[in-house]
mmCIF file of C-alpha atoms in Angstrom:
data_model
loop_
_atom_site.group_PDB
_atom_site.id
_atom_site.type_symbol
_atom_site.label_atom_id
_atom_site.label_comp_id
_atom_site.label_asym_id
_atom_site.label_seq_id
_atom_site.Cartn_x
_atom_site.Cartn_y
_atom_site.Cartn_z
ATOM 1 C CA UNK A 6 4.120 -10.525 -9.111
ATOM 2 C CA UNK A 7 0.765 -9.243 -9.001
ATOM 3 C CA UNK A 8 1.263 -5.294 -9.552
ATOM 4 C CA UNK A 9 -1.383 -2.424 -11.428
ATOM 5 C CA UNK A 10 -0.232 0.903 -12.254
ATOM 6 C CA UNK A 11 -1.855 3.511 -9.929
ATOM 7 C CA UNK A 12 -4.361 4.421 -12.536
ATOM 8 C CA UNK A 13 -5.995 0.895 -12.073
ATOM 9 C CA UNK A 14 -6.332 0.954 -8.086
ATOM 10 C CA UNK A 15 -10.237 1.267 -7.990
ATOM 11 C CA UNK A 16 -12.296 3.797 -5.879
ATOM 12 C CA UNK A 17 -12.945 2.846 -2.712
ATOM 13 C CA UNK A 18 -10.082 -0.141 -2.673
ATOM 14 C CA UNK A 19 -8.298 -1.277 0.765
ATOM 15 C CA UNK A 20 -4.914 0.302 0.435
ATOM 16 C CA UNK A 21 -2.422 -0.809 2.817
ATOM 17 C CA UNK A 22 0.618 2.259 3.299
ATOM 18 C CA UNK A 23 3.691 0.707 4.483
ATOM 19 C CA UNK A 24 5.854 3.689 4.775
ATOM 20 C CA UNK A 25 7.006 5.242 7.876
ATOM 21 C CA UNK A 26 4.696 7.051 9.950
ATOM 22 C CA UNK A 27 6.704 10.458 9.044
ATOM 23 C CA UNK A 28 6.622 9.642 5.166
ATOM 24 C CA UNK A 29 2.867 9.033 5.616
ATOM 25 C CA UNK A 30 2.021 12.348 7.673
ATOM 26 C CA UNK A 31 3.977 13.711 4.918
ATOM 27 C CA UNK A 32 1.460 12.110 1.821
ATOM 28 C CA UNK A 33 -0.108 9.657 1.174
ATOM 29 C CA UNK A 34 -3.093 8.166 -1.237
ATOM 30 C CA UNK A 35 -6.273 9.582 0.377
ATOM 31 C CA UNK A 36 -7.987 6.689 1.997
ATOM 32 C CA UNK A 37 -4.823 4.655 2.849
ATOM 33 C CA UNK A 38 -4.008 3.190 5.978
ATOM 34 C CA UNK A 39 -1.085 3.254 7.301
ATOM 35 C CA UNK A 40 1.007 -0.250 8.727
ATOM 36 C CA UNK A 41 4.502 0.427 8.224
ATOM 37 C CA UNK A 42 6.751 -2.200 7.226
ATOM 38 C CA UNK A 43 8.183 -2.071 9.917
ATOM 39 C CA UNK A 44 5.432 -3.263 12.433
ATOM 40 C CA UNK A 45 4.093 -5.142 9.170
ATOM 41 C CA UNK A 46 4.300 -8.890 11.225
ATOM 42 C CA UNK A 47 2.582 -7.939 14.094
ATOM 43 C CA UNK A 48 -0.501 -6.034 12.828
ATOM 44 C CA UNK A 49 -1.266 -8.095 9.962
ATOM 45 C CA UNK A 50 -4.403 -9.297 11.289
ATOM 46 C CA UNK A 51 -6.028 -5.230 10.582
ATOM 47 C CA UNK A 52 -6.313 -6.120 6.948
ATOM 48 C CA UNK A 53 -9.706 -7.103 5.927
ATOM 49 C CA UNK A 54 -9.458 -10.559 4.021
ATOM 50 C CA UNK A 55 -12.343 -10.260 2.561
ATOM 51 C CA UNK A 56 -11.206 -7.469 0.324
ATOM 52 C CA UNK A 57 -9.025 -6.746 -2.008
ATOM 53 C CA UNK A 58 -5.659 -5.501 -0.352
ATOM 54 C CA UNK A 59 -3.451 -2.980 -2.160
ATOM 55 C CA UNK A 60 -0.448 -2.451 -1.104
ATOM 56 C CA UNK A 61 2.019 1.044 -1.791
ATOM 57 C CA UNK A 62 5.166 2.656 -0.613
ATOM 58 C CA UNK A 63 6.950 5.478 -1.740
ATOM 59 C CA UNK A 64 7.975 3.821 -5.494
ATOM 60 C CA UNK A 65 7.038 0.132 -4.791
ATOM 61 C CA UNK A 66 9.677 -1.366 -3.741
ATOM 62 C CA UNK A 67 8.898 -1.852 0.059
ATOM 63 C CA UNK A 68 5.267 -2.892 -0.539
ATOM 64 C CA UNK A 69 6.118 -5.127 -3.236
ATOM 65 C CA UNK A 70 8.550 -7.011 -0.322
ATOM 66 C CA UNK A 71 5.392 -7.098 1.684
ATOM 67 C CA UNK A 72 3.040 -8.044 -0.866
ATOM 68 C CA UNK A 73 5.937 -11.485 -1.224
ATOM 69 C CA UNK A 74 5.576 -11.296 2.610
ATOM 70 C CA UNK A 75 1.892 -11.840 2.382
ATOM 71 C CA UNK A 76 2.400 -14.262 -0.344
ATOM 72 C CA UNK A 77 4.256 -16.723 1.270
ATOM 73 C CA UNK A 78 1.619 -16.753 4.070
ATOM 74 C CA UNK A 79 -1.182 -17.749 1.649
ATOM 75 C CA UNK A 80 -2.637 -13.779 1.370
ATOM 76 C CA UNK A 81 -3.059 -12.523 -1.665
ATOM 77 C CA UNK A 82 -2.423 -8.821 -2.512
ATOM 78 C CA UNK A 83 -1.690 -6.355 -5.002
ATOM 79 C CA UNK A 84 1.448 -3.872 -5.273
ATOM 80 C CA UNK A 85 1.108 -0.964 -6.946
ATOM 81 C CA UNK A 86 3.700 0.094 -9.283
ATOM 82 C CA UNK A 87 5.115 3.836 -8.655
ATOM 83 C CA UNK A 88 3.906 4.132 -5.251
ATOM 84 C CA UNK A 89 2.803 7.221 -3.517
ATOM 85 C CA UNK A 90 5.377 9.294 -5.952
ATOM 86 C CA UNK A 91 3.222 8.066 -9.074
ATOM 87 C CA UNK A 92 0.096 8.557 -7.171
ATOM 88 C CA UNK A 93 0.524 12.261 -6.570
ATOM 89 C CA UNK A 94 2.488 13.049 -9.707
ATOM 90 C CA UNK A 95 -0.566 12.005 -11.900
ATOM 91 C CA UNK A 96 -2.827 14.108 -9.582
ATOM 92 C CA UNK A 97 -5.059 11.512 -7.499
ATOM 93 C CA UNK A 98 -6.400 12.074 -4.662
ATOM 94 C CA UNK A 99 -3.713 12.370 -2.019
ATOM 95 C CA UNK A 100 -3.609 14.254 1.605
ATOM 96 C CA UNK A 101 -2.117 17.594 -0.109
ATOM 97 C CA UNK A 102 -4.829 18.065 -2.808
#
């Protein structure tokens, strides 16, 4: 499984959000968009192929079952570990901050 810790998600990187639409309003990573899981098969074609495409949840369990989802379809893409949780508890740039 390819996974970074959030520390290694570079500025300015694609990052997928597939919580909720409620957990997202609530935080998320600043820059994120948000496709839920939920609605994950039909609006795959909004990610940009051409870039890199992290993926994050709430801990990294979800996105890491969409990042196998992705897999399987020959898209490559990158989980990262500790999810939005991680992200705001080591103080990066989030929609609170």
């Amino acid at each position: 499984m390819q996974e970074v810790n959030v520390n290694e998600v570079p500025k300015g990187a694609q990052i997928i959000d597939v919580r909720e639409p409620d957990e997202f309003a609530e935080v998320h990573a600043v820059g994120a968009v948000n496709i839920p899981m939920s609605e994950f098969t039909s609006r795959v074609g909004e990610l940009d192929l051409d870039r890199d495409i992290y993926l994050i949840c709430k801990s990294g369990g979800r996105s890491g079952q969409v990042r196998e989802y992705l897999e399987q379809r020959g898209i490559d893409a990158i989980n990262i570990a500790g999810g939005t949780s991680d992200w705001v508890a080591q103080g990066l740039p989030n929609s609170r901050s």
